Amino acid sequence: MSISAAGTGARTRAGALNLLVAGVLWGTGGLAGSVLATKADLHPLAVASYRLLLGGGFAVVLLWLTGGLRTFPRTYPRTYPRTFPRTGTVARRLLTAGALLALFQACYFASVTLTSVSIATMTTIGSAPVFVALGDAVLERRRPSNATVLSLAGALLGLALLTWSPGGGDRWRLVAGVACALVSGLGFATLTLATRRQVEGLDPLRTTAFGLLVGGVLLLPLGLWTGMALPARLDVLAVAAYLGVVPTALAYLAYFRGLRRSQPVLAALAALLEPLTAALLAAVLLGERLGVLGWCGAALLAGTIAASYLRPRE
């Protein structure tokens, strides 16, 4: 019994570690996307389209190289499909994941355009754990634990301190931008809850590859409408490739892999590492100053995530 419990605990830790890695990799995406938009003079929606399409394309290539698109050998479990599954359940899962990824990206970048990166990121990623906790409580028919409530409160307070930037601006643009960010956060939360249980034949790599491709195709019309011409320069192509591979394909692969072994609320809390990583990179690489409150928020956010990772699971 103790050996079984230890094994379960190790798998849970491994799942949590995958989620934390995903959060850090996501955090580099904002900087890469900003650089790509500046160098190629692209609209944020075009950047989002490239991110999903390139990320999905790389994941499909990786899937092909690892044999995920071919017949499986006899050594695989009998319950595992020997060819790529073509069932209604699989199609619905991929369409759901793709649509939610497209919604998440489109609304997030719309919020960035209407408000600012700080406000959009804080509202989107900060609201996701709240939506997940509420959705999980409804689905499981139980109230969130006190530890979960404290973790959410600490994370939101940390984000508020980290990205707090008082200022004026058009009130209605701010309201519309915050609304878009909340929809984006709801989309990410729904993705977390909808994909927490694995569909037979859809491992994390398959979900990542085809989910990103479906999302990119759904977002492509908006990207084409804003213009997607990409200069044929080495620096631009390198940034675009990095955006598609590291903070997209690899990050979502780690996320979906960790989601199978962790609680949904921890998955959303781990995603809070995205704005933390982005803020730290901006401070180090771009010379942006966080200020005392910003560093306090970063410390509180890191402490909240660490406490969620180390807290024993039942």
mmCIF file of C-alpha atoms in Angstrom:
data_model
loop_
_atom_site.group_PDB
_atom_site.id
_atom_site.type_symbol
_atom_site.label_atom_id
_atom_site.label_comp_id
_atom_site.label_asym_id
_atom_site.label_seq_id
_atom_site.Cartn_x
_atom_site.Cartn_y
_atom_site.Cartn_z
ATOM 1 C CA MET A 1 0.000 0.000 0.000
ATOM 2 C CA SER A 2 2.822 2.376 0.857
ATOM 3 C CA ILE A 3 4.614 1.468 -2.399
ATOM 4 C CA SER A 4 1.437 2.181 -4.358
ATOM 5 C CA ALA A 5 0.969 5.491 -2.568
ATOM 6 C CA ALA A 6 4.595 6.422 -3.220
ATOM 7 C CA GLY A 7 4.189 5.616 -6.901
ATOM 8 C CA THR A 8 1.038 7.693 -7.109
ATOM 9 C CA GLY A 9 2.771 10.572 -5.355
ATOM 10 C CA ALA A 10 5.723 10.391 -7.752
ATOM 11 C CA ARG A 11 3.407 10.460 -10.764
ATOM 12 C CA THR A 12 1.560 13.429 -9.278
ATOM 13 C CA ARG A 13 4.840 15.279 -8.731
ATOM 14 C CA ALA A 14 5.906 14.503 -12.297
ATOM 15 C CA GLY A 15 2.594 15.824 -13.586
ATOM 16 C CA ALA A 16 2.966 19.002 -11.542
ATOM 17 C CA LEU A 17 6.521 19.467 -12.823
ATOM 18 C CA ASN A 18 5.278 19.203 -16.414
ATOM 19 C CA LEU A 19 2.720 21.908 -15.674
ATOM 20 C CA LEU A 20 5.352 24.187 -14.164
ATOM 21 C CA VAL A 21 7.601 23.714 -17.208
ATOM 22 C CA ALA A 22 4.664 24.591 -19.448
ATOM 23 C CA GLY A 23 4.051 27.801 -17.508
ATOM 24 C CA VAL A 24 7.679 28.907 -17.844
ATOM 25 C CA LEU A 25 7.788 28.110 -21.572
ATOM 26 C CA TRP A 26 4.526 29.993 -22.118
ATOM 27 C CA GLY A 27 6.118 32.992 -20.439
ATOM 28 C CA THR A 28 8.701 33.263 -23.223
ATOM 29 C CA GLY A 29 5.936 33.397 -25.825
ATOM 30 C CA GLY A 30 4.889 36.952 -25.029
ATOM 31 C CA LEU A 31 8.392 38.273 -25.591
ATOM 32 C CA ALA A 32 8.837 36.205 -28.770
ATOM 33 C CA GLY A 33 5.448 37.292 -30.100
ATOM 34 C CA SER A 34 6.209 40.937 -29.383
ATOM 35 C CA VAL A 35 9.551 40.687 -31.184
ATOM 36 C CA LEU A 36 7.912 38.961 -34.164
ATOM 37 C CA ALA A 37 5.154 41.573 -34.359
ATOM 38 C CA THR A 38 7.737 44.370 -34.316
ATOM 39 C CA LYS A 39 10.173 42.826 -36.800
ATOM 40 C CA ALA A 40 7.498 41.674 -39.267
ATOM 41 C CA ASP A 41 4.964 44.465 -38.612
ATOM 42 C CA LEU A 42 2.205 41.943 -37.875
ATOM 43 C CA HIS A 43 -1.147 42.399 -36.153
ATOM 44 C CA PRO A 44 -1.504 40.444 -32.879
ATOM 45 C CA LEU A 45 -4.135 38.197 -34.485
ATOM 46 C CA ALA A 46 -1.677 37.303 -37.246
ATOM 47 C CA VAL A 47 0.946 36.487 -34.603
ATOM 48 C CA ALA A 48 -1.580 34.251 -32.829
ATOM 49 C CA SER A 49 -2.378 32.482 -36.111
ATOM 50 C CA TYR A 50 1.288 31.844 -36.805
ATOM 51 C CA ARG A 51 1.790 30.633 -33.253
ATOM 52 C CA LEU A 52 -0.918 27.972 -33.478
ATOM 53 C CA LEU A 53 -0.190 26.886 -37.051
ATOM 54 C CA LEU A 54 3.584 26.624 -36.619
ATOM 55 C CA GLY A 55 3.220 24.977 -33.228
ATOM 56 C CA GLY A 56 0.725 22.477 -34.586
ATOM 57 C CA GLY A 57 2.874 21.781 -37.631
ATOM 58 C CA PHE A 58 5.958 21.089 -35.518
ATOM 59 C CA ALA A 59 3.976 18.827 -33.194
ATOM 60 C CA VAL A 60 2.605 16.849 -36.164
ATOM 61 C CA VAL A 61 6.155 16.361 -37.490
ATOM 62 C CA LEU A 62 7.242 15.168 -34.050
ATOM 63 C CA LEU A 63 4.224 12.871 -33.966
ATOM 64 C CA TRP A 64 5.181 11.406 -37.343
ATOM 65 C CA LEU A 65 8.819 10.910 -36.304
ATOM 66 C CA THR A 66 7.778 9.062 -33.141
ATOM 67 C CA GLY A 67 5.395 6.802 -35.049
ATOM 68 C CA GLY A 68 2.202 8.397 -33.814
ATOM 69 C CA LEU A 69 0.701 8.388 -37.301
ATOM 70 C CA ARG A 70 1.653 4.808 -38.136
ATOM 71 C CA THR A 71 0.485 1.358 -37.084
ATOM 72 C CA PHE A 72 1.571 0.431 -33.569
ATOM 73 C CA PRO A 73 3.560 -2.760 -32.826
ATOM 74 C CA ARG A 74 1.988 -5.737 -31.126
ATOM 75 C CA THR A 75 3.785 -4.918 -27.876
ATOM 76 C CA TYR A 76 1.341 -2.060 -27.236
ATOM 77 C CA PRO A 77 -1.586 -2.767 -24.898
ATOM 78 C CA ARG A 78 -4.615 -4.230 -26.609
ATOM 79 C CA THR A 79 -6.704 -1.296 -25.442
ATOM 80 C CA TYR A 80 -4.431 1.132 -27.319
ATOM 81 C CA PRO A 81 -5.536 1.711 -30.943
ATOM 82 C CA ARG A 82 -3.040 0.415 -33.501
ATOM 83 C CA THR A 83 -3.796 3.186 -35.972
ATOM 84 C CA PHE A 84 -4.722 6.797 -35.495
ATOM 85 C CA PRO A 85 -8.263 6.704 -34.092
ATOM 86 C CA ARG A 86 -11.007 8.115 -36.292
ATOM 87 C CA THR A 87 -13.974 8.187 -33.973
ATOM 88 C CA GLY A 88 -16.585 10.768 -33.154
ATOM 89 C CA THR A 89 -15.219 11.108 -29.630
ATOM 90 C CA VAL A 90 -11.729 11.900 -30.924
ATOM 91 C CA ALA A 91 -13.078 14.393 -33.462
ATOM 92 C CA ARG A 92 -15.141 16.167 -30.809
ATOM 93 C CA ARG A 93 -12.156 16.367 -28.448
ATOM 94 C CA LEU A 94 -9.884 17.842 -31.118
ATOM 95 C CA LEU A 95 -12.511 20.318 -32.302
ATOM 96 C CA THR A 96 -13.166 21.366 -28.721
ATOM 97 C CA ALA A 97 -9.470 21.810 -27.947
ATOM 98 C CA GLY A 98 -8.845 23.687 -31.189
ATOM 99 C CA ALA A 99 -11.824 26.001 -30.786
ATOM 100 C CA LEU A 100 -10.904 26.823 -27.188
ATOM 101 C CA LEU A 101 -7.271 27.458 -28.134
ATOM 102 C CA ALA A 102 -8.396 29.803 -30.913
ATOM 103 C CA LEU A 103 -10.802 31.598 -28.561
ATOM 104 C CA PHE A 104 -8.123 31.894 -25.885
ATOM 105 C CA GLN A 105 -5.542 33.356 -28.277
ATOM 106 C CA ALA A 106 -7.890 35.648 -30.214
ATOM 107 C CA CYS A 107 -9.521 37.201 -27.152
ATOM 108 C CA TYR A 108 -6.191 37.565 -25.372
ATOM 109 C CA PHE A 109 -4.561 39.482 -28.227
ATOM 110 C CA ALA A 110 -7.726 41.547 -28.685
ATOM 111 C CA SER A 111 -7.451 42.512 -25.023
ATOM 112 C CA VAL A 112 -3.788 43.417 -25.526
ATOM 113 C CA THR A 113 -4.781 45.728 -28.375
ATOM 114 C CA LEU A 114 -7.576 47.390 -26.389
ATOM 115 C CA THR A 115 -5.719 47.745 -23.080
ATOM 116 C CA SER A 116 -2.113 46.709 -22.449
ATOM 117 C CA VAL A 117 -0.054 43.557 -22.107
ATOM 118 C CA SER A 118 -0.059 43.862 -18.307
ATOM 119 C CA ILE A 119 -3.810 44.296 -17.911
ATOM 120 C CA ALA A 120 -4.639 41.651 -20.521
ATOM 121 C CA THR A 121 -2.249 39.084 -19.070
ATOM 122 C CA MET A 122 -3.224 39.725 -15.463
ATOM 123 C CA THR A 123 -6.936 39.473 -16.198
ATOM 124 C CA THR A 124 -6.703 36.455 -18.511
ATOM 125 C CA ILE A 125 -4.300 34.266 -16.580
ATOM 126 C CA GLY A 126 -5.432 35.555 -13.196
ATOM 127 C CA SER A 127 -9.079 34.759 -13.862
ATOM 128 C CA ALA A 128 -8.416 31.250 -15.228
ATOM 129 C CA PRO A 129 -7.803 29.558 -11.834
ATOM 130 C CA VAL A 130 -10.954 31.161 -10.461
ATOM 131 C CA PHE A 131 -13.024 29.831 -13.365
ATOM 132 C CA VAL A 132 -11.383 26.405 -13.031
ATOM 133 C CA ALA A 133 -12.016 26.246 -9.281
ATOM 134 C CA LEU A 134 -15.658 27.209 -9.780
ATOM 135 C CA GLY A 135 -16.105 24.795 -12.679
ATOM 136 C CA ASP A 136 -14.378 21.969 -10.831
ATOM 137 C CA ALA A 137 -16.541 22.568 -7.767
ATOM 138 C CA VAL A 138 -19.687 22.416 -9.909
ATOM 139 C CA LEU A 139 -18.602 19.300 -11.826
ATOM 140 C CA GLU A 140 -17.462 17.460 -8.707
ATOM 141 C CA ARG A 141 -20.355 18.824 -6.630
ATOM 142 C CA ARG A 142 -18.150 19.964 -3.792
ATOM 143 C CA ARG A 143 -16.853 23.291 -2.518
ATOM 144 C CA PRO A 144 -13.191 24.234 -3.091
ATOM 145 C CA SER A 145 -10.905 23.380 -0.173
ATOM 146 C CA ASN A 146 -9.615 26.125 2.099
ATOM 147 C CA ALA A 147 -6.098 25.543 0.748
ATOM 148 C CA THR A 148 -7.354 26.043 -2.809
ATOM 149 C CA VAL A 149 -9.159 29.254 -1.875
ATOM 150 C CA LEU A 150 -6.021 30.590 -0.164
ATOM 151 C CA SER A 151 -3.900 29.623 -3.180
ATOM 152 C CA LEU A 152 -6.248 31.438 -5.538
ATOM 153 C CA ALA A 153 -6.325 34.530 -3.328
ATOM 154 C CA GLY A 154 -2.533 34.574 -3.050
ATOM 155 C CA ALA A 155 -2.096 34.114 -6.785
ATOM 156 C CA LEU A 156 -4.519 36.906 -7.674
ATOM 157 C CA LEU A 157 -2.927 39.267 -5.150
ATOM 158 C CA GLY A 158 0.519 38.434 -6.511
ATOM 159 C CA LEU A 159 -0.622 39.128 -10.066
ATOM 160 C CA ALA A 160 -2.214 42.413 -9.035
ATOM 161 C CA LEU A 161 1.044 43.564 -7.423
ATOM 162 C CA LEU A 162 3.142 42.251 -10.301
ATOM 163 C CA THR A 163 1.243 43.987 -13.097
ATOM 164 C CA TRP A 164 -0.310 46.941 -11.289
ATOM 165 C CA SER A 165 -0.009 50.016 -13.492
ATOM 166 C CA PRO A 166 -2.429 52.825 -12.656
ATOM 167 C CA GLY A 167 -3.264 55.065 -15.548
ATOM 168 C CA GLY A 168 -5.978 56.717 -17.548
ATOM 169 C CA GLY A 169 -7.114 55.891 -21.035
ATOM 170 C CA ASP A 170 -10.428 55.382 -22.742
ATOM 171 C CA ARG A 171 -12.837 53.897 -20.221
ATOM 172 C CA TRP A 172 -14.837 51.955 -22.774
ATOM 173 C CA ARG A 173 -11.718 50.522 -24.391
ATOM 174 C CA LEU A 174 -10.652 49.385 -20.938
ATOM 175 C CA VAL A 175 -14.038 47.787 -20.252
ATOM 176 C CA ALA A 176 -14.045 46.047 -23.638
ATOM 177 C CA GLY A 177 -10.457 44.901 -23.169
ATOM 178 C CA VAL A 178 -11.109 43.468 -19.720
ATOM 179 C CA ALA A 179 -14.220 41.717 -21.067
ATOM 180 C CA CYS A 180 -12.133 40.118 -23.841
ATOM 181 C CA ALA A 181 -9.545 39.045 -21.279
ATOM 182 C CA LEU A 182 -12.221 37.457 -19.088
ATOM 183 C CA VAL A 183 -13.556 35.525 -22.080
ATOM 184 C CA SER A 184 -9.994 34.439 -22.817
ATOM 185 C CA GLY A 185 -9.542 33.274 -19.219
ATOM 186 C CA LEU A 186 -12.831 31.403 -19.400
ATOM 187 C CA GLY A 187 -11.686 29.726 -22.610
ATOM 188 C CA PHE A 188 -8.441 28.562 -21.008
ATOM 189 C CA ALA A 189 -10.297 27.328 -17.925
ATOM 190 C CA THR A 190 -12.764 25.411 -20.083
ATOM 191 C CA LEU A 191 -9.858 23.867 -22.001
ATOM 192 C CA THR A 192 -8.323 22.752 -18.710
ATOM 193 C CA LEU A 193 -11.537 21.112 -17.538
ATOM 194 C CA ALA A 194 -12.503 19.644 -20.917
ATOM 195 C CA THR A 195 -9.162 17.897 -21.503
ATOM 196 C CA ARG A 196 -8.368 16.663 -18.010
ATOM 197 C CA ARG A 197 -9.591 13.137 -18.852
ATOM 198 C CA GLN A 198 -7.771 11.400 -21.669
ATOM 199 C CA VAL A 199 -9.709 10.081 -24.652
ATOM 200 C CA GLU A 200 -8.636 6.599 -25.760
ATOM 201 C CA GLY A 201 -6.099 6.938 -28.544
ATOM 202 C CA LEU A 202 -5.364 10.608 -27.860
ATOM 203 C CA ASP A 203 -2.129 10.908 -25.936
ATOM 204 C CA PRO A 204 -0.735 14.376 -25.028
ATOM 205 C CA LEU A 205 1.281 14.674 -28.256
ATOM 206 C CA ARG A 206 -1.708 13.905 -30.469
ATOM 207 C CA THR A 207 -3.928 16.305 -28.552
ATOM 208 C CA THR A 208 -1.266 19.005 -28.799
ATOM 209 C CA ALA A 209 -0.546 18.510 -32.494
ATOM 210 C CA PHE A 210 -4.048 18.388 -33.887
ATOM 211 C CA GLY A 211 -5.572 20.716 -31.298
ATOM 212 C CA LEU A 212 -3.098 23.451 -32.248
ATOM 213 C CA LEU A 213 -3.639 22.844 -35.966
ATOM 214 C CA VAL A 214 -7.421 23.011 -35.617
ATOM 215 C CA GLY A 215 -7.112 26.204 -33.580
ATOM 216 C CA GLY A 216 -4.765 27.728 -36.139
ATOM 217 C CA VAL A 217 -7.104 26.909 -39.019
ATOM 218 C CA LEU A 218 -10.050 28.415 -37.145
ATOM 219 C CA LEU A 219 -8.048 31.569 -36.411
ATOM 220 C CA LEU A 220 -6.545 31.803 -39.912
ATOM 221 C CA PRO A 221 -9.359 33.902 -41.486
ATOM 222 C CA LEU A 222 -8.828 36.634 -38.888
ATOM 223 C CA GLY A 223 -5.084 36.461 -39.403
ATOM 224 C CA LEU A 224 -5.416 36.749 -43.186
ATOM 225 C CA TRP A 225 -7.837 39.638 -42.772
ATOM 226 C CA THR A 226 -5.238 41.602 -40.803
ATOM 227 C CA GLY A 227 -2.355 40.594 -43.090
ATOM 228 C CA MET A 228 0.139 37.760 -42.601
ATOM 229 C CA ALA A 229 2.979 38.659 -44.973
ATOM 230 C CA LEU A 230 6.209 37.463 -43.354
ATOM 231 C CA PRO A 231 9.537 39.017 -44.485
ATOM 232 C CA ALA A 232 11.998 36.375 -45.724
ATOM 233 C CA ARG A 233 14.716 37.368 -43.252
ATOM 234 C CA LEU A 234 16.664 34.951 -41.073
ATOM 235 C CA ASP A 235 15.975 36.822 -37.831
ATOM 236 C CA VAL A 236 12.223 36.961 -38.501
ATOM 237 C CA LEU A 237 12.019 33.294 -39.480
ATOM 238 C CA ALA A 238 14.064 32.279 -36.428
ATOM 239 C CA VAL A 239 11.745 34.150 -34.058
ATOM 240 C CA ALA A 240 8.678 32.688 -35.791
ATOM 241 C CA ALA A 241 10.116 29.175 -35.507
ATOM 242 C CA TYR A 242 10.916 29.688 -31.826
ATOM 243 C CA LEU A 243 7.399 30.998 -31.175
ATOM 244 C CA GLY A 244 5.857 27.936 -32.786
ATOM 245 C CA VAL A 245 8.170 25.330 -31.238
ATOM 246 C CA VAL A 246 9.109 26.324 -27.684
ATOM 247 C CA PRO A 247 6.267 28.324 -26.059
ATOM 248 C CA THR A 248 3.595 26.611 -28.148
ATOM 249 C CA ALA A 249 4.228 22.995 -29.216
ATOM 250 C CA LEU A 250 6.573 21.994 -26.380
ATOM 251 C CA ALA A 251 4.694 24.021 -23.771
ATOM 252 C CA TYR A 252 1.277 22.578 -24.624
ATOM 253 C CA LEU A 253 2.762 19.080 -24.838
ATOM 254 C CA ALA A 254 4.070 19.451 -21.278
ATOM 255 C CA TYR A 255 0.752 20.976 -20.204
ATOM 256 C CA PHE A 256 -1.473 18.210 -21.576
ATOM 257 C CA ARG A 257 0.916 15.557 -20.238
ATOM 258 C CA GLY A 258 0.879 17.080 -16.754
ATOM 259 C CA LEU A 259 -2.865 17.649 -16.798
ATOM 260 C CA ARG A 260 -3.523 13.889 -16.784
ATOM 261 C CA ARG A 261 -1.795 13.489 -13.400
ATOM 262 C CA SER A 262 -2.681 16.704 -11.571
ATOM 263 C CA GLN A 263 -5.717 18.518 -10.288
ATOM 264 C CA PRO A 264 -7.219 21.092 -12.705
ATOM 265 C CA VAL A 265 -6.773 23.949 -10.213
ATOM 266 C CA LEU A 266 -3.028 23.242 -9.987
ATOM 267 C CA ALA A 267 -2.887 23.282 -13.789
ATOM 268 C CA ALA A 268 -4.419 26.756 -13.857
ATOM 269 C CA LEU A 269 -2.159 27.945 -11.032
ATOM 270 C CA ALA A 270 0.902 26.673 -12.897
ATOM 271 C CA ALA A 271 -0.208 28.744 -15.886
ATOM 272 C CA LEU A 272 0.276 31.797 -13.671
ATOM 273 C CA LEU A 273 4.003 31.292 -14.225
ATOM 274 C CA GLU A 274 3.445 32.753 -17.705
ATOM 275 C CA PRO A 275 3.042 36.401 -16.618
ATOM 276 C CA LEU A 276 5.685 35.936 -13.921
ATOM 277 C CA THR A 277 8.220 34.638 -16.456
ATOM 278 C CA ALA A 278 7.245 37.311 -18.972
ATOM 279 C CA ALA A 279 7.690 40.086 -16.400
ATOM 280 C CA LEU A 280 11.091 38.785 -15.318
ATOM 281 C CA LEU A 281 12.286 38.447 -18.928
ATOM 282 C CA ALA A 282 11.091 41.966 -19.707
ATOM 283 C CA ALA A 283 12.969 43.290 -16.682
ATOM 284 C CA VAL A 284 16.203 41.457 -17.550
ATOM 285 C CA LEU A 285 16.228 41.640 -21.363
ATOM 286 C CA LEU A 286 14.254 44.807 -22.080
ATOM 287 C CA GLY A 287 15.227 46.844 -19.042
ATOM 288 C CA GLU A 288 11.670 47.255 -17.790
ATOM 289 C CA ARG A 289 11.554 48.002 -14.059
ATOM 290 C CA LEU A 290 9.174 45.997 -11.892
ATOM 291 C CA GLY A 291 9.424 48.252 -8.871
ATOM 292 C CA VAL A 292 9.093 47.214 -5.237
ATOM 293 C CA LEU A 293 5.444 46.172 -5.550
ATOM 294 C CA GLY A 294 6.215 44.222 -8.700
ATOM 295 C CA TRP A 295 8.968 42.202 -7.051
ATOM 296 C CA CYS A 296 6.741 41.607 -4.013
ATOM 297 C CA GLY A 297 4.048 40.296 -6.342
ATOM 298 C CA ALA A 298 6.548 38.067 -8.138
ATOM 299 C CA ALA A 299 7.708 36.614 -4.821
ATOM 300 C CA LEU A 300 4.127 36.052 -3.621
ATOM 301 C CA LEU A 301 3.163 34.408 -6.906
ATOM 302 C CA ALA A 302 6.199 32.118 -6.854
ATOM 303 C CA GLY A 303 5.493 31.199 -3.232
ATOM 304 C CA THR A 304 1.861 30.398 -3.998
ATOM 305 C CA ILE A 305 2.812 28.114 -6.878
ATOM 306 C CA ALA A 306 5.510 26.418 -4.791
ATOM 307 C CA ALA A 307 3.037 25.814 -1.953
ATOM 308 C CA SER A 308 0.542 24.304 -4.406
ATOM 309 C CA TYR A 309 3.265 22.039 -5.805
ATOM 310 C CA LEU A 310 4.554 20.849 -2.422
ATOM 311 C CA ARG A 311 1.202 20.454 -0.660
ATOM 312 C CA PRO A 312 0.389 16.752 -0.173
ATOM 313 C CA ARG A 313 -2.357 15.384 -2.429
ATOM 314 C CA GLU A 314 -4.984 12.978 -1.249
#
